[in-house]
Coordinates of C-alpha atoms and ligand atoms in Angstrom, one line a residue:
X1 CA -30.4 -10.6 12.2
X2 CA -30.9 -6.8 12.9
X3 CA -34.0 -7.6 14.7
X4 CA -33.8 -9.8 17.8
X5 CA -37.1 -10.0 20.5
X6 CA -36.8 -11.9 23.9
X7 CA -38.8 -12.6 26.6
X8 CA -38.6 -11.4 30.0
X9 CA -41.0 -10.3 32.8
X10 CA -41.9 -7.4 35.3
X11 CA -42.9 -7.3 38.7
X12 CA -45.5 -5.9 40.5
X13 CA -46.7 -7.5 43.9
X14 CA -46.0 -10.5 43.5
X15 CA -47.1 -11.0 39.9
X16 CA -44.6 -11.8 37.0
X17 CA -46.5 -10.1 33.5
X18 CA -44.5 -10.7 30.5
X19 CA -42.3 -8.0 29.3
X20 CA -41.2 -7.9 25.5
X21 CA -37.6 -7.3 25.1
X22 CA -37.1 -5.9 21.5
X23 CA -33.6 -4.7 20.0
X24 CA -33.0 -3.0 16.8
X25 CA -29.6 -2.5 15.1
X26 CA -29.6 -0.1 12.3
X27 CA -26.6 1.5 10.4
X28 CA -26.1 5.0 11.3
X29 CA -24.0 6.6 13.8
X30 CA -23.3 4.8 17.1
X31 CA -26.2 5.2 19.8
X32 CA -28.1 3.8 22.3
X33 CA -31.4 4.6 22.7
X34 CA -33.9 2.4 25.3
X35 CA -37.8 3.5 25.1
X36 CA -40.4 1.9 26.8
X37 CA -40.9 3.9 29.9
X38 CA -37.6 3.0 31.5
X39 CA -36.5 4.4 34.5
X40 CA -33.5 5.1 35.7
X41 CA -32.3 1.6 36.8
X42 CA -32.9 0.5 33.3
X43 CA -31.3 3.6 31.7
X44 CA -28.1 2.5 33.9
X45 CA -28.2 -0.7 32.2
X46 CA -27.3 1.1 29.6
X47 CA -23.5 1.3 30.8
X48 CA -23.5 -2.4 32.7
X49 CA -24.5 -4.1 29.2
X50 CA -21.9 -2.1 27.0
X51 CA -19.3 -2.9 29.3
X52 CA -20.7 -6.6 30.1
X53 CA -20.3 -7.5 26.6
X54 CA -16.8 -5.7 26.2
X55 CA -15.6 -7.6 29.2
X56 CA -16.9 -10.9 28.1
X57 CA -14.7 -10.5 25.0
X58 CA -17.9 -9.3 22.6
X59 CA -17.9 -6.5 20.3
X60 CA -20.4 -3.5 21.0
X61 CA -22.0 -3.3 17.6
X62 CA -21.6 0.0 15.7
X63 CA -25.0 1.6 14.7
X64 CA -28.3 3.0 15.6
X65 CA -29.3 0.8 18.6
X66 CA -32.7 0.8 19.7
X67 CA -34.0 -1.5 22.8
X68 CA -37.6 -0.8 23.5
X69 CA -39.2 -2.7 26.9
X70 CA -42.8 -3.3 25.8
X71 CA -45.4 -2.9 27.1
X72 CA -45.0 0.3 28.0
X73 CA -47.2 1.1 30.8
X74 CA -45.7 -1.3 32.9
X75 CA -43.7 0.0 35.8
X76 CA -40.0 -1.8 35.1
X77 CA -37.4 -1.4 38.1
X78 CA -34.6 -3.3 38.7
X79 CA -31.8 -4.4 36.3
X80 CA -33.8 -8.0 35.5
X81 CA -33.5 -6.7 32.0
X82 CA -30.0 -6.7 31.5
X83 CA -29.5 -10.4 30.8
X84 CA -32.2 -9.8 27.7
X85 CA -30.6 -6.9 26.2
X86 CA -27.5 -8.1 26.3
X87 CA -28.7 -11.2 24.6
X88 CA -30.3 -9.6 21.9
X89 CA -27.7 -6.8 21.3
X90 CA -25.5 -10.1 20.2
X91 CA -28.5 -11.5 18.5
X92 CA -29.3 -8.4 16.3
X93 CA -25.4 -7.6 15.5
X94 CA -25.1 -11.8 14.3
X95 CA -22.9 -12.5 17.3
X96 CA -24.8 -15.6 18.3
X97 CA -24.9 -18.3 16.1
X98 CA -28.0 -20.6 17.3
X99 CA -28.3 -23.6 15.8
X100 CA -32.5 -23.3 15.9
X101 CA -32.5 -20.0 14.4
X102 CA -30.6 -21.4 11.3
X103 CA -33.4 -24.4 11.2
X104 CA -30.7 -27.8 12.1
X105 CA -32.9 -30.2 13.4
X106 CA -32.4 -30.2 17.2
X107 CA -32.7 -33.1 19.7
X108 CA -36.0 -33.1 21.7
X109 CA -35.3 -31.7 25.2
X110 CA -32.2 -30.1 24.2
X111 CA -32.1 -25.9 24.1
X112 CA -35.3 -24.7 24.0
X113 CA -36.5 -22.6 20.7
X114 CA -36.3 -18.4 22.1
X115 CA -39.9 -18.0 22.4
X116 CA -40.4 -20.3 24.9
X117 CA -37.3 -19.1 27.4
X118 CA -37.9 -16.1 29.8
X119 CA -34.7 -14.3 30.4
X120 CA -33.8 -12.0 34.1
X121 CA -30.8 -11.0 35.3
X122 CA -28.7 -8.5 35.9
X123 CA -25.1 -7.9 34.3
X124 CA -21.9 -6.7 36.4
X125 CA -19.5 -4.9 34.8
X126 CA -17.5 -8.0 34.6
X127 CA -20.0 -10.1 32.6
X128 CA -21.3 -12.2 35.9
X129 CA -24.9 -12.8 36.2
X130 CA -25.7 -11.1 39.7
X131 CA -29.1 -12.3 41.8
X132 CA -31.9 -10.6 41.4
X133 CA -35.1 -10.3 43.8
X134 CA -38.2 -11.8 43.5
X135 CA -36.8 -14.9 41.6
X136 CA -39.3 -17.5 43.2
X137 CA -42.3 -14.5 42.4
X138 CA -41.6 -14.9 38.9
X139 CA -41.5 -18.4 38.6
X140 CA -44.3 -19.3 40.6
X141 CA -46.6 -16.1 38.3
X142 CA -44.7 -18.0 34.9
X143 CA -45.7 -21.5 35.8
X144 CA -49.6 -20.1 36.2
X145 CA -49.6 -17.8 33.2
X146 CA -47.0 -19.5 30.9
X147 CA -47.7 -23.6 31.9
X148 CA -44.3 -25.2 29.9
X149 CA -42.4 -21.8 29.3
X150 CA -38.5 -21.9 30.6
X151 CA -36.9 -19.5 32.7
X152 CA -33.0 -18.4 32.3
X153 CA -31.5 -16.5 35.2
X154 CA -28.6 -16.0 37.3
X155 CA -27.1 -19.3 39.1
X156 CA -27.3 -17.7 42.4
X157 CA -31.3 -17.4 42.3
X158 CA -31.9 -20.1 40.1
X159 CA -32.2 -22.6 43.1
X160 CA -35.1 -20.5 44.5
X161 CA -37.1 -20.7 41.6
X162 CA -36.4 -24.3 41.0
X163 CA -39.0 -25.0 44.2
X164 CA -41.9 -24.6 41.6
X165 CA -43.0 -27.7 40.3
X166 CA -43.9 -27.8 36.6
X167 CA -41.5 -25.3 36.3
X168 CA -37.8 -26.0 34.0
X169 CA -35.2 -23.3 35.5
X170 CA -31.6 -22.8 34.1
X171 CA -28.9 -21.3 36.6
X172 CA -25.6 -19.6 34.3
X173 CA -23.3 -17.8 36.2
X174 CA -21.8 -15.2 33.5
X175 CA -23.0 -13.9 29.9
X176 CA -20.5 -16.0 28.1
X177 CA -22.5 -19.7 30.0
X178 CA -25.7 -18.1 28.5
X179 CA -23.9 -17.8 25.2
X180 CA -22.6 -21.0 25.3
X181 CA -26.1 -22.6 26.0
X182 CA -28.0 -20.8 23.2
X183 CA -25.2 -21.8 20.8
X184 CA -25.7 -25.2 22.3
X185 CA -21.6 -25.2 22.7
X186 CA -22.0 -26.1 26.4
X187 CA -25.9 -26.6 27.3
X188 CA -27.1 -26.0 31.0
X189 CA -28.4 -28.6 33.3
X190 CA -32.0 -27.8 34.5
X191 CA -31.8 -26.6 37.9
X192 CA -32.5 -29.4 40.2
X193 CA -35.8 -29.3 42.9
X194 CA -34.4 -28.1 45.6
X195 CA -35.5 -30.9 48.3
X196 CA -37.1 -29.3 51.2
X197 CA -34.6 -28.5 54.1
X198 CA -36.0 -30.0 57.2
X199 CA -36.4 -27.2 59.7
X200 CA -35.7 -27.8 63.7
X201 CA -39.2 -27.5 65.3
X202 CA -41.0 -24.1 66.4
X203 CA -40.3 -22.7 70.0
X204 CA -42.1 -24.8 71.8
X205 CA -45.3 -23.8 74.3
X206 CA -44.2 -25.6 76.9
X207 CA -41.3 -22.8 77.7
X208 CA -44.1 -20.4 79.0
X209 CA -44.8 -21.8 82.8
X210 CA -48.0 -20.4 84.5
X211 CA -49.7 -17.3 82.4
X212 CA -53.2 -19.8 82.1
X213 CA -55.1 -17.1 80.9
X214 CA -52.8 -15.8 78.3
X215 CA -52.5 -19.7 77.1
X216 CA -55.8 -20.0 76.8
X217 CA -56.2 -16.5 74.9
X218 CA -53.0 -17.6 72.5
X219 CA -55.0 -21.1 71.9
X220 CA -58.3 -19.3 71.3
X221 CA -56.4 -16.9 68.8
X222 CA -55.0 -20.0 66.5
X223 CA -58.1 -22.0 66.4
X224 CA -60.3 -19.3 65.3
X225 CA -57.9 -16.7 63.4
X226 CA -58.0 -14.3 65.7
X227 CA -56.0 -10.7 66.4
X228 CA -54.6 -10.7 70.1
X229 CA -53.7 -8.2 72.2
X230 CA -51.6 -9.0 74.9
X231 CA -51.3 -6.4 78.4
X232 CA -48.9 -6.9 81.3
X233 CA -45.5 -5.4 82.7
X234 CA -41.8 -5.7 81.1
X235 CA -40.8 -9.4 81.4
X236 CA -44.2 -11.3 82.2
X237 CA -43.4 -13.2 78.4
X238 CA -45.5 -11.2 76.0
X239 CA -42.9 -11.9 73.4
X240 CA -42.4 -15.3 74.1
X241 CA -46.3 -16.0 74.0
X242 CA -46.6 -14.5 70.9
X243 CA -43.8 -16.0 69.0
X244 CA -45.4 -19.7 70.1
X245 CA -48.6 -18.8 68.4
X246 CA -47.1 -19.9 64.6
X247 CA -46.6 -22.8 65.6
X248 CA -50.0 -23.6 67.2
X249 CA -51.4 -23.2 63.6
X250 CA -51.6 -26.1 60.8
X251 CA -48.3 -26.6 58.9
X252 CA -48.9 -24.6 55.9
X253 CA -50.0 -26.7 52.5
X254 CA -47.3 -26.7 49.4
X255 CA -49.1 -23.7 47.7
X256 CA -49.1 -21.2 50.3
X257 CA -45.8 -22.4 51.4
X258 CA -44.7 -21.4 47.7
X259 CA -46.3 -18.3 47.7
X260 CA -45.0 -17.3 51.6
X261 CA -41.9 -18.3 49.9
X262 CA -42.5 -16.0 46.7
X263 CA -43.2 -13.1 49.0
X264 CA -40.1 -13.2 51.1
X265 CA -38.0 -13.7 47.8
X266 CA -38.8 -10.1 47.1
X267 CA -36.8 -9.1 50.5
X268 CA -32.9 -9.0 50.5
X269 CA -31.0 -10.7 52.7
X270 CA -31.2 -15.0 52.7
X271 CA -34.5 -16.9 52.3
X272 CA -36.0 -17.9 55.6
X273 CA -37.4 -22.1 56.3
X274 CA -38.9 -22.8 53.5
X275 CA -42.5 -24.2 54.6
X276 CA -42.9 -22.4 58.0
X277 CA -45.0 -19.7 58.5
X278 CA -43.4 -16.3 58.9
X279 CA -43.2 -14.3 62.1
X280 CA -42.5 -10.6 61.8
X281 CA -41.9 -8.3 64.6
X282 CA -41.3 -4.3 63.5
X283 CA -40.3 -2.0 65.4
X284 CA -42.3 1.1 66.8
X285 CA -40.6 3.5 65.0
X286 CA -41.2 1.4 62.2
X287 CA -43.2 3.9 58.8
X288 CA -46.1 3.8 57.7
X289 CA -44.4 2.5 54.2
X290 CA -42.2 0.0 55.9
X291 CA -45.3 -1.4 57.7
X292 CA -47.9 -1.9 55.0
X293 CA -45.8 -1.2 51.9
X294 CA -45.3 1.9 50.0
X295 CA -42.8 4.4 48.2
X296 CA -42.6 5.6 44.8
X297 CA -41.2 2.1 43.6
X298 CA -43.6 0.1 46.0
X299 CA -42.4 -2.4 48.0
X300 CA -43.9 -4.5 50.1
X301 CA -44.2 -3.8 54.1
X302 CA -44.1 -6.3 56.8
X303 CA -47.8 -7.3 56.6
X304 CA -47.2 -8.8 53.5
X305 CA -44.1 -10.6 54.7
X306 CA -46.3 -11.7 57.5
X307 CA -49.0 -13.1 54.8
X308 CA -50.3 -16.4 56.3
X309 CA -48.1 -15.7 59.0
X310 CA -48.2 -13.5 62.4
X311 CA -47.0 -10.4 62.8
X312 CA -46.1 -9.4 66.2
X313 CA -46.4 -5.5 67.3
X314 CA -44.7 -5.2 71.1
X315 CA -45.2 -2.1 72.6
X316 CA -48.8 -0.9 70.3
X317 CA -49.0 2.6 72.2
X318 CA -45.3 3.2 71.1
X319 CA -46.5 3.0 67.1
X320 CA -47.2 6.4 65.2
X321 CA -50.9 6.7 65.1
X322 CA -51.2 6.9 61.3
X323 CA -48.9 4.2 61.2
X324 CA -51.4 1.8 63.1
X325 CA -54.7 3.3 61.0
X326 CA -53.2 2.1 58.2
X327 CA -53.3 -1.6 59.5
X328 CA -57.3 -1.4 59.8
X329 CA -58.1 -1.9 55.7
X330 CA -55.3 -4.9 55.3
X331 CA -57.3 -6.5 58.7
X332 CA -60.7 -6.4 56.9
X333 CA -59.5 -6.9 53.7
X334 CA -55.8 -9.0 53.8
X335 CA -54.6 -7.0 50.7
X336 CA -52.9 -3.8 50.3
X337 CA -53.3 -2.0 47.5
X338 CA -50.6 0.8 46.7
X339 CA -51.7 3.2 44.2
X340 CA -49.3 5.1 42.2
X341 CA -49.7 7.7 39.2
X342 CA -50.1 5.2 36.4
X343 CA -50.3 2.0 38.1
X344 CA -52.0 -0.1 41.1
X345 CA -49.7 -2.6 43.5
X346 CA -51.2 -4.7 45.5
X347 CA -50.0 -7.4 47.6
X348 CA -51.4 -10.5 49.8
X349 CA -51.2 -9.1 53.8
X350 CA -53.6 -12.3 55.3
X351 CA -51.8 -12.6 58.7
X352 CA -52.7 -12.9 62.5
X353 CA -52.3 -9.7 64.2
X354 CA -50.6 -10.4 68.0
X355 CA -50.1 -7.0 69.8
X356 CA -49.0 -6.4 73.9
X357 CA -48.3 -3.6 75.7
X358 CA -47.6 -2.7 79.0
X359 CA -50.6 -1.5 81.1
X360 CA -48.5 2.2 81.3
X361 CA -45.8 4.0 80.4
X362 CA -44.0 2.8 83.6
X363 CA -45.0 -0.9 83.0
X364 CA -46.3 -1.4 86.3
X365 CA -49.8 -0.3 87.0
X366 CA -51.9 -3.0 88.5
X367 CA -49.2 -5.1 89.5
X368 CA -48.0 -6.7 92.6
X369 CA -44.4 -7.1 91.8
X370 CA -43.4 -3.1 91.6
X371 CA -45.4 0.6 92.1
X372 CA -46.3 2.2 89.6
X373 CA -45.1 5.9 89.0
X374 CA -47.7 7.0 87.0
X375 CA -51.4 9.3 87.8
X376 CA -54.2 7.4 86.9
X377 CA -54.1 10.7 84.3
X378 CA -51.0 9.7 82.6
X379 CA -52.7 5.8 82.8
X380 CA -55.6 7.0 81.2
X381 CA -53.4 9.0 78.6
X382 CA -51.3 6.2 77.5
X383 CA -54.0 3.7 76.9
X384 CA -56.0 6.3 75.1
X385 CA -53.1 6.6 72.4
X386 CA -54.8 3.2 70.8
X387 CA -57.4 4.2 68.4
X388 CA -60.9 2.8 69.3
X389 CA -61.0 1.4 65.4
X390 CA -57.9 -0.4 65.7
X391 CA -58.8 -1.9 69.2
X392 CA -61.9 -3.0 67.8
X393 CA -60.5 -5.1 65.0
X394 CA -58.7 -7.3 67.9
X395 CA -61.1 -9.5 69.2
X396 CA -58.9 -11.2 72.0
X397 CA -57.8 -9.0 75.0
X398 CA -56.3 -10.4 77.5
X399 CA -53.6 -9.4 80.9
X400 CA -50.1 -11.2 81.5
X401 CA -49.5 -10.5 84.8
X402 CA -46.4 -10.4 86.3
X403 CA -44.5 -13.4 87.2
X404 CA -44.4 -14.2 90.9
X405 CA -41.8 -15.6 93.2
X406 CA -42.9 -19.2 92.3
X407 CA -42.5 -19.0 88.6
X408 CA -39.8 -20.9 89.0
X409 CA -41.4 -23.8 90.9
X410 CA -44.4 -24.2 88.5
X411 CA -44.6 -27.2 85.8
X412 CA -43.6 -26.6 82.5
X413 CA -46.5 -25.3 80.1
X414 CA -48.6 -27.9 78.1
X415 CA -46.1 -28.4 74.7
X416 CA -47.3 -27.1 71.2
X417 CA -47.5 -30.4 70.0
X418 CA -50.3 -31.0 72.9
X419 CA -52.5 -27.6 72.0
X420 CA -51.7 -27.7 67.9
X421 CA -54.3 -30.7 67.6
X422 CA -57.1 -29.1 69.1
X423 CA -56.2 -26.0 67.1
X424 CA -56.2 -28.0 64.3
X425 CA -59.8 -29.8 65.4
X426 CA -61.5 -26.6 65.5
X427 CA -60.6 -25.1 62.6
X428 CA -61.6 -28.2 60.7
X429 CA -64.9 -27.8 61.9
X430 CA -65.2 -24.4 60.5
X431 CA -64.3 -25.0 57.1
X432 CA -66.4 -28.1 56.8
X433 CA -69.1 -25.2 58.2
X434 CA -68.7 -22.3 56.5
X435 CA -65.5 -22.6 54.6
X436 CA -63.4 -19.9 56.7
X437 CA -62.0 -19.3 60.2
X438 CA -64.2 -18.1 62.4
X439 CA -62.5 -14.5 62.3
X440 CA -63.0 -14.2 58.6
X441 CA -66.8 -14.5 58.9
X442 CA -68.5 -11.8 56.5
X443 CA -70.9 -9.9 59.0
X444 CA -73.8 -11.5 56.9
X445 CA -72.5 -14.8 57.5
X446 CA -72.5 -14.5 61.4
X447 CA -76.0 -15.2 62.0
X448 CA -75.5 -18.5 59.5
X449 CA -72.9 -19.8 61.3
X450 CA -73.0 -18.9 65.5
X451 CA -75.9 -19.7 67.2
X452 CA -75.9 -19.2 70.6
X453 CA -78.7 -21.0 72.3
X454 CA -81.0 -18.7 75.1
X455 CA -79.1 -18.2 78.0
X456 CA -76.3 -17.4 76.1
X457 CA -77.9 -14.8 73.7
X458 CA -79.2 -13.6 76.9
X459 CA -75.7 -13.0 78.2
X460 CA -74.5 -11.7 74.4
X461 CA -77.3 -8.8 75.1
X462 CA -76.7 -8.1 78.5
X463 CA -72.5 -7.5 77.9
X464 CA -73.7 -5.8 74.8
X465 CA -75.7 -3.6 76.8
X466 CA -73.4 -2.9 80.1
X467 CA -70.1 -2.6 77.5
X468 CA -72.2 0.0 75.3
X469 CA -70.8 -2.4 72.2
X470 CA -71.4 -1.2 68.6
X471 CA -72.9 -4.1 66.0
X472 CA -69.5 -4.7 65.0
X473 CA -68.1 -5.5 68.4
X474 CA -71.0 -7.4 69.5
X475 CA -70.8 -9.7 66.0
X476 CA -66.6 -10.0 66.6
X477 CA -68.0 -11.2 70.8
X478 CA -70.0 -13.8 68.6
X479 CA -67.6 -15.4 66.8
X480 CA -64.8 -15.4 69.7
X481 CA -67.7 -17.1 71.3
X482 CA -68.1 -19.7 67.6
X483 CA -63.8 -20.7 68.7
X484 CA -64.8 -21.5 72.1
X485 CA -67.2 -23.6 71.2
X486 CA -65.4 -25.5 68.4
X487 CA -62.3 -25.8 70.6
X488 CA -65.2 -27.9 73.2
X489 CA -67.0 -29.6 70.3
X490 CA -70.0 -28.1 70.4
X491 CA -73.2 -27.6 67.7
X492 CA -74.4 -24.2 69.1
X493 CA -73.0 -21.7 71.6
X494 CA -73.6 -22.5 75.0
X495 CA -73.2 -19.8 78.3
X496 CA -69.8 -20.6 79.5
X497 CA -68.3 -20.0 76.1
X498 CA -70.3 -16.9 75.8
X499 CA -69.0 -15.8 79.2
X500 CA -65.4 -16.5 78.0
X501 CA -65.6 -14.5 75.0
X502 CA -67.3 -11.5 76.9
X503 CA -64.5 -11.9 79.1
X504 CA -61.7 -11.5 76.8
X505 CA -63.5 -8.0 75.3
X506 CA -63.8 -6.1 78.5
X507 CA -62.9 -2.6 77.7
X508 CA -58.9 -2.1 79.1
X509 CA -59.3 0.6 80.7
X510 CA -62.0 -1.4 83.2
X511 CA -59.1 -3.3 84.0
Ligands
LIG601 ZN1 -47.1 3.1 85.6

């Protein structure tokens, strides 16, 4: 054969398109020539194939080599592509004898025929197959767009993509196993399931003693989907509060689990629990491209490793400015989209947004535990470095004070396990409703769906009115007001769940 095609795949967000892997060989003088708007990763594969196949005892076939990546316009990083040229540099030069290319009659379920096996990996120098990222992306995107296609890649991330049902994966540690297999010498064994790993439960609820008010707001936040921000000095358990609120959520279903999963495949560094629902936690002098994805390659920021997650931001005044305007789109919207010359990325960003700060720079202003060294100017200063666009997308507000001498006296908190089933209650009610959480109410849906009866309309316009709120804070007011009143089981919105939810939007710097 002088002509061998393969199948293999890009990436881009978390989606898997098919790439076609052709190579050419033609007599001539020796060269290497890869088209297909490689870049330079792929160029340098170049060099790891030639002396991949030396290594593993090949020959490097003399003549006119072409490899060409098609399509084209597809952005192709990485050095996924490897494994596929190497295979079809044998192919073209008659190094691999396959059985189904020269028509034997093959046992069902044995090798499958080329067109039907996607091949990734990257080569070392050596001949080893070497992980790549995004394995559980691309076969979660191949068992939707491909239903029965095969997928051949390194052992070492062959496990991850094993999770996806439907989905037959083979693991080969070196170029000479995948050799072996298509020459049915030495055929692989699928890739087993990989069976769940229990995971030890969440931190627990109970951990936080006293802080009733920030309890209730962390509660409130879970059953309805909404953004949190947190205020109160160094040490009253921000941190701790907002790490609890994952688990106060429903246990995420298989196919979000997969694609939470998919997502954090594309990060290095080991997998975390499979089936629990990330919690990120930047820090402030996290960029702008780190924090909602970017670069010239893009990757994905921590919003999208927070998808169907939280994502915790201590110390909000501390955040560049910029950095924190570019959360508001992925809050309405719970995509990012990066655009680059030729090509659009987007990823899944649909997470709970948990923020605290301290109520100054000092960390002590209104407390009774410690002075505060600040003006009232400097106080003013700090808390006007949050943009009023961001602060408006948070519909919980809420102050942890400072723990007092009888923390240690009080009970312990009300457990997770005790709060999680009302969470759970509430939000039930709102998709039999309307479908959604309560946060993800379109503005035209919110007159549908929250009905506050008189007096508490009459309260909605009177805050409304003495909080000078624009439409869009008054309508966020109205569905903090929906939560309360699905967390107490009630049809329509009654005052005392109005009153709460004007209470948790009174403007910080009343406070
Ligand atoms: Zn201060």
């Amino acid at each position: 054969m002088t002509l061998a095609v393969l199948a293999s795949c890009a990436l881009t967000g978390i989606d898997a398109p098919p790439v076609r892997v052709e190579v050419h060989l033609a007599p001539g003088l020796p060269s290497f020539t890869m088209v297909g708007l490689a870049d330079t990763e792929v160029r340098e594969s170049r060099e790891r194939v030639r002396a991949a196949l030396l290594s593993s005892g090949f020959d490097f076939p003399a003549g006119r080599l072409t490899v060409n990546l098609a399509p084209a316009d597809l952005p192709k990083e990485s050095g996924r592509f490897d494994l596929p040229i190497a295979v079809g540099v044998l192919l073209a030069s008659g190094q691999i004898a396959m059985p189904s290319l020269a028509g034997r009659a093959r046992a069902r379920d044995a090798v499958p025929p080329l067109a039907r096996l996607v091949l990734a990996g990257e080569l070392s120098l050596t001949g080893a197959l070497v992980p790549i990222s995004g394995a559980l992306a691309i076969a979660l995107s191949l068992s939707r767009r491909q239903p029965g296609a095969e997928l051949l890649l390194p052992a070492g991330s062959a496990g991850q993509a094993a999770r996806v049902p439907g989905l037959r994966v083979y693991g080969a540690a070196t170029l000479r196993d995948v050799v072996a297999h298509l020459e049915e010498k030495q055929v692989l064994a699928a890739t087993a399931r990989r069976v769940d790993a229990t995971s030890g439960p969440p931190p627990c609820l109970s951990d936080v003693k006293g802080q009733y008010g920030a309890r209730r707001a962390l509660e409130v936040a879970a059953a309805g989907g909404h953004n949190l921000l947190m205020l109160g000095p160094p040490g009253s358990g921000k941190s701790m509060l907002a790490q609890r609120l994952a688990g106060l959520l429903p246990p995420l279903r298989h196919d979000d689990a997969l694609e939470a999963a998919a997502i954090a495949s594309l990060a290095p560094g080991p997998a975390p629990t499979f089936g629990l629902r990330p919690f990120r936690a930047p820090h402030h002098s996290v960029s702008g491209a780190a924090l909602v994805g970017g670069g010239t390659r893009p990757r994905p920021g921590e919003i999208t490793y927070a998808h169907l997650g939280v994502l915790f931001l201590d110390e909000l005044p501390e955040f560049g400015r910029h950095v924190l305007d570019t959360l508001r789109e992925p809050l309405e919207t719970g995509r990012v989209s990066i655009a680059r010359a030729q090509h659009r990325t987007e990823y899944p960003a649909r997470f709970q947004l948990v923020a605290a700060m301290n109520p100054c720079r000092c960390g002590w202003h209104g407390s009774n535990v410690k002075a505060c060294a600040c003006t009232p100017d400097q106080v003013a200063a700090y808390r006007a470095r949050l943009s009023g666009p961001l602060l408006d997308r948070i519909d919980l507000q809420v102050e942890v004070p400072a723990a007092g001498d009888d923390w240690a006296d009080l009970p312990p908190g009300e457990p997770t396990d005790a709060v999680r089933p009302r969470v759970e209650a509430a939000l039930d009610r709102q998709h039999r409703r309307q479908g959604c959480a309560n946060a993800a109410l379109a503005p035209g849906q919110v007159d549908d769906h929250c009905h506050p009866d008189t007096a508490a309309r009459a309260l909605w316009k009177q805050a409304m009115k003495q909080f000078a709120w624009s439409a869009r804070t008054a309508h966020r007011v109205l569905k903090v007001a929906r939560t309360v009143a699905d967390l107490a089981g009630a049809e329509e919105i009654g005052s005392p769940h109005m009153a709460e939810a004007v209470q948790f939007r009174r403007p910080l710097r009343e406070r």
